[in-house]
Coordinates of C-alpha atoms and ligand atoms in Angstrom, one line a residue:
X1 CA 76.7 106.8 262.6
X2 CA 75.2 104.7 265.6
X3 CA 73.7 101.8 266.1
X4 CA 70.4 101.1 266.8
X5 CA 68.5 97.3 268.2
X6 CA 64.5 96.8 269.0
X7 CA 63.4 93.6 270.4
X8 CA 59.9 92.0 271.3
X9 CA 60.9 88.8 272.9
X10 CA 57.3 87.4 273.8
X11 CA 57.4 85.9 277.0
X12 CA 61.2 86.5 277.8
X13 CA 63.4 88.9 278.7
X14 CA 64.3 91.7 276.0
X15 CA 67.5 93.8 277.6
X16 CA 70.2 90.5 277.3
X17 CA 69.0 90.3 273.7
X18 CA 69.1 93.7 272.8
X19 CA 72.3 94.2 274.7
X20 CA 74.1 91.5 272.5
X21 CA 72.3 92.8 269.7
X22 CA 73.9 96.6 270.4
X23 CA 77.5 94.6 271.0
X24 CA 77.4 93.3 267.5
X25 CA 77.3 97.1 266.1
X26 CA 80.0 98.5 268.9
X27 CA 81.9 99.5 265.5
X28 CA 79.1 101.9 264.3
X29 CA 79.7 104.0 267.6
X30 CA 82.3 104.2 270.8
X31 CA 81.3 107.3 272.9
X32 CA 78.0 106.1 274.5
X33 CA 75.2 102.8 274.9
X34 CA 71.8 102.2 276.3
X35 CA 69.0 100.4 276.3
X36 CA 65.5 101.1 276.9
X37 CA 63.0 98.5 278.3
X38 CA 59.0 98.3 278.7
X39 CA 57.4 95.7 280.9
X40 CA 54.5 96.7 279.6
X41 CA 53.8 99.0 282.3
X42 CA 56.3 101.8 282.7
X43 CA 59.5 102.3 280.5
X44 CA 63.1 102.5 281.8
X45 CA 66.1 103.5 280.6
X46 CA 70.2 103.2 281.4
X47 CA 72.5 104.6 279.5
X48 CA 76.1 105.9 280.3
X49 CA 79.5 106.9 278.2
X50 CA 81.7 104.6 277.5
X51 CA 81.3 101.2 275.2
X52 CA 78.2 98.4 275.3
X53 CA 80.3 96.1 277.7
X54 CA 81.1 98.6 279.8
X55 CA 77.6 100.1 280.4
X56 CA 75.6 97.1 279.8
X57 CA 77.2 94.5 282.1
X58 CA 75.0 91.9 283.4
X59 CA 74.1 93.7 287.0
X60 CA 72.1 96.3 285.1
X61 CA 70.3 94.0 282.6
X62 CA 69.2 92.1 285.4
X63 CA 67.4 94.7 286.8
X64 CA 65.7 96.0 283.3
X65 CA 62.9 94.2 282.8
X66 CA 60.6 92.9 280.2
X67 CA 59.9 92.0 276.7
X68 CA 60.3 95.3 274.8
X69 CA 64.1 96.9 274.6
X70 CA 65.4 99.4 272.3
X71 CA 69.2 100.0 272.7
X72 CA 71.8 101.8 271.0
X73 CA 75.4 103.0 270.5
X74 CA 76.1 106.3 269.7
X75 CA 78.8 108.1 267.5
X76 CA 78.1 111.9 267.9
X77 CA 76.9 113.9 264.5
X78 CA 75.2 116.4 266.2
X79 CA 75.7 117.7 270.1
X80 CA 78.9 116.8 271.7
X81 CA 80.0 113.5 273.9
X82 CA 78.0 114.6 277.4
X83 CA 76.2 112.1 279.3
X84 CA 72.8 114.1 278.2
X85 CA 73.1 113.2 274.8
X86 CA 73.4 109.7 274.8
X87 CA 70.4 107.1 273.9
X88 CA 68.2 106.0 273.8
X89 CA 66.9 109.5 274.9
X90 CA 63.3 109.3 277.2
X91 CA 60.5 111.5 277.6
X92 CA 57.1 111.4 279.7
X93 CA 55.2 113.7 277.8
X94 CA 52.0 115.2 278.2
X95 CA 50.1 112.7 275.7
X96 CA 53.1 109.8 276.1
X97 CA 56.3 108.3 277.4
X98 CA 58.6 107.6 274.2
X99 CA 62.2 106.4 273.9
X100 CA 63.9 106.7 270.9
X101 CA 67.5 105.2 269.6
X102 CA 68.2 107.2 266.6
X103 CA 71.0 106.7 263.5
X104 CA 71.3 109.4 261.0
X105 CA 71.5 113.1 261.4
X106 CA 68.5 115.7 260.8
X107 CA 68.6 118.2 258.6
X108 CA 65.9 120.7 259.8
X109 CA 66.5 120.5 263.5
X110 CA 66.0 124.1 264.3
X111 CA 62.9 124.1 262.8
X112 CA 61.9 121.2 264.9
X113 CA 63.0 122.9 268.2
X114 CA 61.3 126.3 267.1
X115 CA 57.9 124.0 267.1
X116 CA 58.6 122.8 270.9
X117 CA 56.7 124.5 273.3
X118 CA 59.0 126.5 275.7
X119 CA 61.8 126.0 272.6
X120 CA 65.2 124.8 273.4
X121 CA 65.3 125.5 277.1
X122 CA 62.9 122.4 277.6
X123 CA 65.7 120.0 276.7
X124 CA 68.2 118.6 278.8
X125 CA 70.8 117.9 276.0
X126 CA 71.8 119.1 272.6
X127 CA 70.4 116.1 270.3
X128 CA 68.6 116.2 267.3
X129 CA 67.2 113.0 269.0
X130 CA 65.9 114.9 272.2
X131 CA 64.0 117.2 269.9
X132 CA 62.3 114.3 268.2
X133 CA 61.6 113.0 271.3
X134 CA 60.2 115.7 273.1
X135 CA 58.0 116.3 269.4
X136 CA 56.6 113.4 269.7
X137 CA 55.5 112.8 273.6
X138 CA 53.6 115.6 272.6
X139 CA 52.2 115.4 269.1
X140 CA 48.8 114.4 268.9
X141 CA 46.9 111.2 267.8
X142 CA 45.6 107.8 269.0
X143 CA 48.6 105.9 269.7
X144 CA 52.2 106.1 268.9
X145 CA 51.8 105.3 265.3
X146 CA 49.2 108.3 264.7
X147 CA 51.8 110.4 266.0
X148 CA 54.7 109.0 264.1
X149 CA 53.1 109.4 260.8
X150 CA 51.8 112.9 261.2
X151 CA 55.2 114.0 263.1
X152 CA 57.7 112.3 260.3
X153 CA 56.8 113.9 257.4
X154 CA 57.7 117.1 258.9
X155 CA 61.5 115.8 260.1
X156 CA 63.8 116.2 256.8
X157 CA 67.1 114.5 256.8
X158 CA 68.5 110.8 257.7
X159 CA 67.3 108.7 260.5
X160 CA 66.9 105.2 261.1
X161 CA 64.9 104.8 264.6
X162 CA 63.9 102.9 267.0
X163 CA 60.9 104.5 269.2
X164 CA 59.1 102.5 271.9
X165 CA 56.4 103.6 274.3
X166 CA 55.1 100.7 277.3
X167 CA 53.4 98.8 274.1
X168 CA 55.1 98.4 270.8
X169 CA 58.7 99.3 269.7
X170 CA 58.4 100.8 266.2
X171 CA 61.4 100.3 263.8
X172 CA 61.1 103.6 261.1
X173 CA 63.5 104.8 258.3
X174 CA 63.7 108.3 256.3
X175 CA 62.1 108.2 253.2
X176 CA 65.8 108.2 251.4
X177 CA 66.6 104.7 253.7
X178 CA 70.3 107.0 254.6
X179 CA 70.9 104.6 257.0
X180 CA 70.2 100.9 257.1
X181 CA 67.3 98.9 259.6
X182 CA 66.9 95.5 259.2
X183 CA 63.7 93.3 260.4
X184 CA 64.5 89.9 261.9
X185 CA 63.0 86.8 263.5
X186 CA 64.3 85.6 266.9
X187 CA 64.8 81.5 267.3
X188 CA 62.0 79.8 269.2
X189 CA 64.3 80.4 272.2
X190 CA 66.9 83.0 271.8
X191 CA 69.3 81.8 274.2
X192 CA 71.5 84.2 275.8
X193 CA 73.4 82.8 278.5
X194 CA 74.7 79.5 276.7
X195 CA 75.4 80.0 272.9
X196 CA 72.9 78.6 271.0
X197 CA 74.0 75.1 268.8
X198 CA 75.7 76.1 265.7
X199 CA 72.9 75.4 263.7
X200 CA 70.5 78.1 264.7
X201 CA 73.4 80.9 265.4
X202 CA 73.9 80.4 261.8
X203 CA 72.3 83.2 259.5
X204 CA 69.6 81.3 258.0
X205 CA 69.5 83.0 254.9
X206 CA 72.6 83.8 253.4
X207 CA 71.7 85.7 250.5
X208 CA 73.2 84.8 247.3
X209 CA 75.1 87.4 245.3
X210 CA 73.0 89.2 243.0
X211 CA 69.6 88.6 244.6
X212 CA 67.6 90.7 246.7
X213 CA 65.2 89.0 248.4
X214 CA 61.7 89.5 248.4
X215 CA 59.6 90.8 251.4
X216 CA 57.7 88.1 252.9
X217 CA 54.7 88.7 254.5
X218 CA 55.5 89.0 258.1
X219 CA 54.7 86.2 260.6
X220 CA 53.4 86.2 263.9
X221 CA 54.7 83.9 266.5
X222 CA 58.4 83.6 268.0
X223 CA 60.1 87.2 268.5
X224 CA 61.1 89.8 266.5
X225 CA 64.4 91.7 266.5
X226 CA 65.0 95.4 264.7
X227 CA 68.3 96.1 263.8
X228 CA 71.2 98.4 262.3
X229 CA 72.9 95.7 260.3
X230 CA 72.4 91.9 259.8
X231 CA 75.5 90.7 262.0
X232 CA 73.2 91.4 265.2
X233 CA 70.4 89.5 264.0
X234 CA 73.5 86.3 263.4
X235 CA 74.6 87.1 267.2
X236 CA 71.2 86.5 268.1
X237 CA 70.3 83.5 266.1
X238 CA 67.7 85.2 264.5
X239 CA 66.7 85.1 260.8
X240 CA 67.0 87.5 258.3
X241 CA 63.2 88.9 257.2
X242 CA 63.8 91.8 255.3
X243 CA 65.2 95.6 255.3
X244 CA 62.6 98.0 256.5
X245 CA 62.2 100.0 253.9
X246 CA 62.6 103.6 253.0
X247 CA 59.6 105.8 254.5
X248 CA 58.1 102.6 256.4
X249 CA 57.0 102.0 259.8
X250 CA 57.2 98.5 261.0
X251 CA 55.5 98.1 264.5
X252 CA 56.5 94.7 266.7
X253 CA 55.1 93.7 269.9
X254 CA 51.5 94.3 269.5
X255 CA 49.3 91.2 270.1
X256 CA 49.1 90.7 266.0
X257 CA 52.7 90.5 265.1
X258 CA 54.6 92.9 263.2
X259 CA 52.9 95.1 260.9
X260 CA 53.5 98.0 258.1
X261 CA 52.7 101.3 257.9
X262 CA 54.2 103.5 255.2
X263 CA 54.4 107.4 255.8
X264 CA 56.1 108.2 252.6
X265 CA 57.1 107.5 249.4
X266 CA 60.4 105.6 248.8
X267 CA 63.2 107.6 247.3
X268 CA 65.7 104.9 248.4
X269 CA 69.1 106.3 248.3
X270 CA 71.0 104.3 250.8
X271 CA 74.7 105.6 251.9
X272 CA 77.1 104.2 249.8
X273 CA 80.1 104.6 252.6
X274 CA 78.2 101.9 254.4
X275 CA 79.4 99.5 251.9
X276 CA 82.7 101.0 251.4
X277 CA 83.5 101.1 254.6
X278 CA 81.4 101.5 257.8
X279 CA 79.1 98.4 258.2
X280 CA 80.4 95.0 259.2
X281 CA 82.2 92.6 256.2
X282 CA 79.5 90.0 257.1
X283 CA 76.7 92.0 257.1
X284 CA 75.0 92.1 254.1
X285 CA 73.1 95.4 252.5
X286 CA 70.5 95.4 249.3
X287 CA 71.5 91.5 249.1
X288 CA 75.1 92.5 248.7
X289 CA 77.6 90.7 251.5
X290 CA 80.1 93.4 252.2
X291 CA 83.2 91.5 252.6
X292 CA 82.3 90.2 249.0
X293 CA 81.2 94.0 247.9
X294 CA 84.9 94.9 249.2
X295 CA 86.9 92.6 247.7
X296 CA 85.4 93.0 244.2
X297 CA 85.9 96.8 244.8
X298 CA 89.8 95.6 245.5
X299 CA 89.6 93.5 242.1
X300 CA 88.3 96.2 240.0
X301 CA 90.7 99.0 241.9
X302 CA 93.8 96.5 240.5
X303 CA 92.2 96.4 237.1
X304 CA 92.0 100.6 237.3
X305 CA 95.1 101.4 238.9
X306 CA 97.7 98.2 238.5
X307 CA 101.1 98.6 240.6
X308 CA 104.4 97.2 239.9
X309 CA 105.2 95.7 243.6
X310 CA 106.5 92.4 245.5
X311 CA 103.6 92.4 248.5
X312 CA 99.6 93.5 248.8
X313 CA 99.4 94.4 252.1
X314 CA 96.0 95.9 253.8
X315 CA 95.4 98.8 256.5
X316 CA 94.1 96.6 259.0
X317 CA 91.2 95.8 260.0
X318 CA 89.2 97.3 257.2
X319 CA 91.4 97.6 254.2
X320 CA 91.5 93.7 254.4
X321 CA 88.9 92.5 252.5
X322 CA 90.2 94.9 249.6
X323 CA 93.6 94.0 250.0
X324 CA 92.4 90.6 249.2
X325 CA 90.9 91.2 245.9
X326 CA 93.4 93.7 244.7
X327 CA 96.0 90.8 245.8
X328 CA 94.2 87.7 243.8
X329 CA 93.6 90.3 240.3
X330 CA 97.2 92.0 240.3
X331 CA 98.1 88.2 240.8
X332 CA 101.1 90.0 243.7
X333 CA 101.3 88.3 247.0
X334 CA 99.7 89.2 249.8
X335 CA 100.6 89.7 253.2
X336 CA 100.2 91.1 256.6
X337 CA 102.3 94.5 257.4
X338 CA 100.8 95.8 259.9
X339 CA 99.1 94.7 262.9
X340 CA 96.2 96.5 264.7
X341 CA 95.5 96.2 268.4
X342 CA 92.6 95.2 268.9
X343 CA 91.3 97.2 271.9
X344 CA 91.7 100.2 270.5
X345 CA 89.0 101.7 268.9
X346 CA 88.4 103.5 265.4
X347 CA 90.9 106.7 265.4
X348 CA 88.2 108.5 263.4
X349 CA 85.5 107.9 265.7
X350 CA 87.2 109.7 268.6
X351 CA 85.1 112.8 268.4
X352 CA 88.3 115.5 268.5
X353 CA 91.5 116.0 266.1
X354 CA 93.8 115.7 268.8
X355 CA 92.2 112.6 270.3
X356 CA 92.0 110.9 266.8
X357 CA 96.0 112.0 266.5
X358 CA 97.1 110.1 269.6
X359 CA 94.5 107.1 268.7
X360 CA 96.9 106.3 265.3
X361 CA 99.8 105.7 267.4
X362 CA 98.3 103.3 269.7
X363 CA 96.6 101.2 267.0
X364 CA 98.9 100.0 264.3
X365 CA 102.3 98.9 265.0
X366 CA 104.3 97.9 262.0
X367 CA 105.7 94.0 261.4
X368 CA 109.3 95.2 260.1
X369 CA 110.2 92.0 258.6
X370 CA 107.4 91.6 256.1
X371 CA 108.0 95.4 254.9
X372 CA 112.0 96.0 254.9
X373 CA 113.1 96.6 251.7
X374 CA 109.9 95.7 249.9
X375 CA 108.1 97.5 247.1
X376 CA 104.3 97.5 248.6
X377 CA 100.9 98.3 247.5
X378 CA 98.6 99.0 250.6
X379 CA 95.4 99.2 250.3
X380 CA 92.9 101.2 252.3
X381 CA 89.3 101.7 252.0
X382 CA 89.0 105.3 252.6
X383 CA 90.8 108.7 253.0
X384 CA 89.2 111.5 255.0
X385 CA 91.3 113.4 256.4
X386 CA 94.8 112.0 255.0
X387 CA 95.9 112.2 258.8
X388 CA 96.0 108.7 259.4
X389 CA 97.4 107.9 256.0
X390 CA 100.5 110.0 256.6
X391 CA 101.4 108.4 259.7
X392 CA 100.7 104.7 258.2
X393 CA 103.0 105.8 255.4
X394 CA 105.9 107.4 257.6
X395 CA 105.4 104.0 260.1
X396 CA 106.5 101.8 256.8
X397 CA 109.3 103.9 255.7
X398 CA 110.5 104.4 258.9
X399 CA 110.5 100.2 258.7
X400 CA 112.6 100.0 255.4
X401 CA 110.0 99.6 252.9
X402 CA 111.4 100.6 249.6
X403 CA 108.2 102.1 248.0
X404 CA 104.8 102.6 249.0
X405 CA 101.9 102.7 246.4
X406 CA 98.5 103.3 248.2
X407 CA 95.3 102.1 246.6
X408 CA 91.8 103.4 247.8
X409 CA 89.0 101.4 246.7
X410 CA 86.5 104.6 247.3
X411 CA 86.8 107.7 245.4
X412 CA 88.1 110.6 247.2
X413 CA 85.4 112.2 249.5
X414 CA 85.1 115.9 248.2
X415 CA 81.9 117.0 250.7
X416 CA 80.8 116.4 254.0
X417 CA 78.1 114.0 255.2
X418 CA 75.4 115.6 256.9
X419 CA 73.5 112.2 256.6
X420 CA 74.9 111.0 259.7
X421 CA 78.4 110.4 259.2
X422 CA 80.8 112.9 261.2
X423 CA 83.0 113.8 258.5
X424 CA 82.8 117.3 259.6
X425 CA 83.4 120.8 257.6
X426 CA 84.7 120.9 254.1
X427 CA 87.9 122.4 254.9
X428 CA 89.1 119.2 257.2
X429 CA 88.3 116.5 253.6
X430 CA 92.1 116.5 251.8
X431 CA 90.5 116.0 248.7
X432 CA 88.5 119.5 249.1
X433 CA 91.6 121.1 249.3
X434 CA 93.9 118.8 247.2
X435 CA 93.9 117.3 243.7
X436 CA 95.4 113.5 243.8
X437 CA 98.9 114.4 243.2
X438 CA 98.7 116.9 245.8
X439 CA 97.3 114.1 248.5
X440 CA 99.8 111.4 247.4
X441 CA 102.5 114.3 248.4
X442 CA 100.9 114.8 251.6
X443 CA 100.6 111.5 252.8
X444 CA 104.3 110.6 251.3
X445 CA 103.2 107.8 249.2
X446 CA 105.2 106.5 245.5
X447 CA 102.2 106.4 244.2
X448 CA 98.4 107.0 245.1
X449 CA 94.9 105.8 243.6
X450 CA 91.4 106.1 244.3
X451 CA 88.3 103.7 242.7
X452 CA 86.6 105.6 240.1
X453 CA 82.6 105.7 241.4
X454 CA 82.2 103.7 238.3
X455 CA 84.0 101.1 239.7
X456 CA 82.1 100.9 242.9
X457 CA 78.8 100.6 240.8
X458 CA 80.5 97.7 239.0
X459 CA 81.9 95.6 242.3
X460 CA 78.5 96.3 243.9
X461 CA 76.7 95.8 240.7
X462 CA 73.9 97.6 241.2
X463 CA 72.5 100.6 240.0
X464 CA 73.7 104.3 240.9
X465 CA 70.2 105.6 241.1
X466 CA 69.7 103.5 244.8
X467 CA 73.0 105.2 246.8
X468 CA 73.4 108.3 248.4
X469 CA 77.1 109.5 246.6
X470 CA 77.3 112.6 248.6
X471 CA 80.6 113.0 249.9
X472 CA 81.9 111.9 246.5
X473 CA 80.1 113.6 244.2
X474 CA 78.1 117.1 246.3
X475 CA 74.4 115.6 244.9
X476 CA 72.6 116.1 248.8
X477 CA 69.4 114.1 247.9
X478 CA 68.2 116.2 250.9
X479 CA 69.0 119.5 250.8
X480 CA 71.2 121.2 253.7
X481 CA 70.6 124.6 255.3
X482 CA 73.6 126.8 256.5
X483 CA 73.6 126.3 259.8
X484 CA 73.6 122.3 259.1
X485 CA 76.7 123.0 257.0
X486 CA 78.7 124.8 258.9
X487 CA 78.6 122.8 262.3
X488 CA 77.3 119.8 264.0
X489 CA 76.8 121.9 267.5
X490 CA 73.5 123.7 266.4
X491 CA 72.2 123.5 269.5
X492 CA 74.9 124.1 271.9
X493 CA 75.2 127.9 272.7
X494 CA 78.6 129.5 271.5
X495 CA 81.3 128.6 274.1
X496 CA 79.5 125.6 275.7
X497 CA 81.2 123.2 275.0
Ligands
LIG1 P1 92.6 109.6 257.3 O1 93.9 109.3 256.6 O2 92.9 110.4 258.6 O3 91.7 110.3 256.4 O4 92.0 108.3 257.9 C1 91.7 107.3 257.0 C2 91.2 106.1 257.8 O5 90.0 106.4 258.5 C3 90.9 104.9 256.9 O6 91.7 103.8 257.4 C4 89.4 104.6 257.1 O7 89.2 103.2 257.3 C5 89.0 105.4 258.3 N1 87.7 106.0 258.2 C6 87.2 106.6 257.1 N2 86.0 107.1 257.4 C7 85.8 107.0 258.7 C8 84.7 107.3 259.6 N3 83.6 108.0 259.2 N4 84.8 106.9 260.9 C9 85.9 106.2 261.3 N5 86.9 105.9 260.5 C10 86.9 106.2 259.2

């Protein structure tokens, strides 16, 4: 996944703001952070392993100055966890120095390497990203922008960036918009070290269900923020402009104030897992606020798949909102069963099986009382793997519930997401290998359900024809050569890692 922030803070510093701004999006990535910054004059970058707070802390920001930043958080899709392939990745290229902060996953990679002078062996890690990088410090044209829109067009896949160079940061998503990129507006002061008053931390715009808003004319003046999602523009007080949209270029921190540059044709086909599951509940996508989205998807899951039990109870944190609406249609109580600790991170997003294994244990520990003897219906958002599942099942037995009914408000995930979601070979999805029946026997539920894809067009209410369905239903709006298919470690020599 990832998470990616750009910043122009005129007349400030950029790396505090972007480094709150990447905090905000931790979720969307664990294994590494960085930030990029350009005083105008030279670019530099620091980025380690480990989470935002850990690499970011205060120390370093002081000494990364000026008011560009790019940063980002990184959840691996292709090349492994090594401190080489984490972002935002650099190069001083023969025609220009270029940082990039990249979500998605490409598709035509090797391609992209075989058009690198001196191929693979000029790259220092084993990134997608690095090849785009190295592409572009060397593609020709004017500026930044001629280069982008001549090199873009030949990158196939998903990928929400953020590229800077000493003068602009440049915010740009695929023409399918995979993955999301918000524009924002900083406050007249972004204030970092004190909160700012209530008032202006407060998302200015909270879009009312059912209307996308319009795309204002960009204005110039205050800041300008770039981001994955719309909770980091709230952390930052900013104000919600509009989604960059599919196959445009929007270029901040040139004297003018922002401005547009399309590259391509919009085929928006934004990832429909983002709403399911992956971004934030309060941020909001396509005018949709995704705790709202989820908890519709929990009322129309009730409606499709009703259970006769005494307690709703959620997978916490992110079967909650879910939970919620399944609890207030099916008219059953609901309650906490299970608590999470909250400093462990997402099992899935540990990038090996065995690590993800040993992450279920530490995270959820059961609250006995609420589930002893108790007829339940729990309610996740998502089943990839079924791993998880079967050891959140076996926890509640093991605490005395009398029957477990799981309800999933996605459909089962049949095929892999080479769009920039790690969900790996075919073989590892249980519903590639398993009919319903056959997953609600290996996870050792009662009962088990998934929401129709109808019914997550009908909580989202909007039409089909805008989402990437992918790993439900196999249509790849991009298609996906071999060697994408079969592993994410394309270009990692056999036994490397
Ligand atoms: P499993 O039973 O092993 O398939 O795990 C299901 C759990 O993984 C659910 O609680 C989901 O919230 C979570 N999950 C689904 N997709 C992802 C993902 N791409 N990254 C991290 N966690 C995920």
């Amino acid at each position: 996944m990832c998470g990616v922030v750009g910043i122009h803070a005129p007349g400030q510093e950029a790396a505090p703001l972007a480094a709150l701004g990447i905090f905000a999006l931790q979720h969307r990535g664990q294994e590494s952070a960085g930030l990029a910054v350009s005083d105008r004059d030279g670019i530099m970058v620091y980025k380690d392993l480990g989470l935002v707070s850990q690499v970011l802390d205060e120390r370093r920001l002081a000494s990364l100055r000026g008011d560009l930043a790019i940063a980002h958080c990184r959840y691996s899709t292709t090349g492994s966890t090594h401190w080489e392939n984490a972002q935002p990745t650099f190069r001083l290229g023969p025609r220009r120095s270029v940082a990039i902060g990249h979500n998605g996953n490409l598709v035509n990679t090797r391609e992209l390497v075989a058009e690198l002078p001196g191929g693979r062996e000029r790259l220092v890690g084993t990134t997608d990203t690095e090849v785009l990088t190295a592409l572009l410090s060397d593609e020709p044209g004017a500026d930044l922008v001629a280069a982008l829109t001549t090199l873009l067009p030949r990158v196939s896949g998903a990928y929400s960036l953020v590229v800077m160079d000493e003068g602009r940061v440049i915010g740009a998503r695929d023409p399918y918009g995979f993955r999301p990129l918000c524009l924002g507006r900083l406050p007249a002061e972004a204030v970092v070290a004190e909160r700012a008053p209530a008032s202006a931390v407060a998302p200015s715009d909270p879009l009312p269900w059912g209307e996308e808003v319009a795309a204002p004319a960009p204005v110039a003046g205050r800041g300008w923020v770039l981001a994955s999602e719309t909770a980091a523009l709230d952390v930052l007080g900013a104000e919600y402009v509009r989604d960059v949209e599919p196959g445009e270029m929007v270029v901040i921190g040139e004297p003018d104030g922002p401005r547009s540059i399309r590259f391509a044709e919009s085929h928006e086909r934004l990832c429909v897992f983002e709403l399911i599951y992956f971004a934030r509940p309060d941020s909001y996508l396509l005018g949709r606020n995704l705790y709202e989205a989820r908890r519709r998807m929990g009322e129309v899951l009730a409606r499709e798949a009703p259970a006769e039990a005494d307690l709703v109870m959620p997978v916490p944190d992110t079967g909650a909102p879910a939970a919620a609406g399944f609890a207030e249609a099916s008219g059953i109580p609901y309650r906490d069963g299970m608590v999470k600790n909250r400093y462990a991170g997402r099992t899935f997003i540990q990038p090996s099986q065995s690590m993800r294994q040993r992450g279920v244990d530490m995270k959820l520990s059961v609250l006995r009382e609420q589930v002893r003897g108790k007829r339940l219906v729990v309610v996740d958002d998502s089943i990839v793997r079924g791993t998880t599942t079967r050891q959140i099942v076996a926890l509640l037995r093991r605490a005395g519930a009398a029957e477990v009914h799981l309800r999933i408000s996605a459909p089962p995930i049949h095929h892999p997401c080479f769009y920039g979601i790690d969900t790996s070979i075919e073989t590892e999805l249980i519903a590639s290998r398993l009919d319903v029946p056959g997953i609600r026997d290996f996870v050792g539920a009662d009962s088990l359900a998934f929401l129709s894809i109808g019914g997550v067009l009908d909580a989202i209410d909007l039409p089909r024809s805008r989402f990437c369905f992918a790993c439900f239903d196999g249509d790849y709006p991009v298609p996906v050569p071999y060697d994408v298919a079969s592993h994410k470690f394309v270009l990692e020599p056999a036994g490397a890692r």
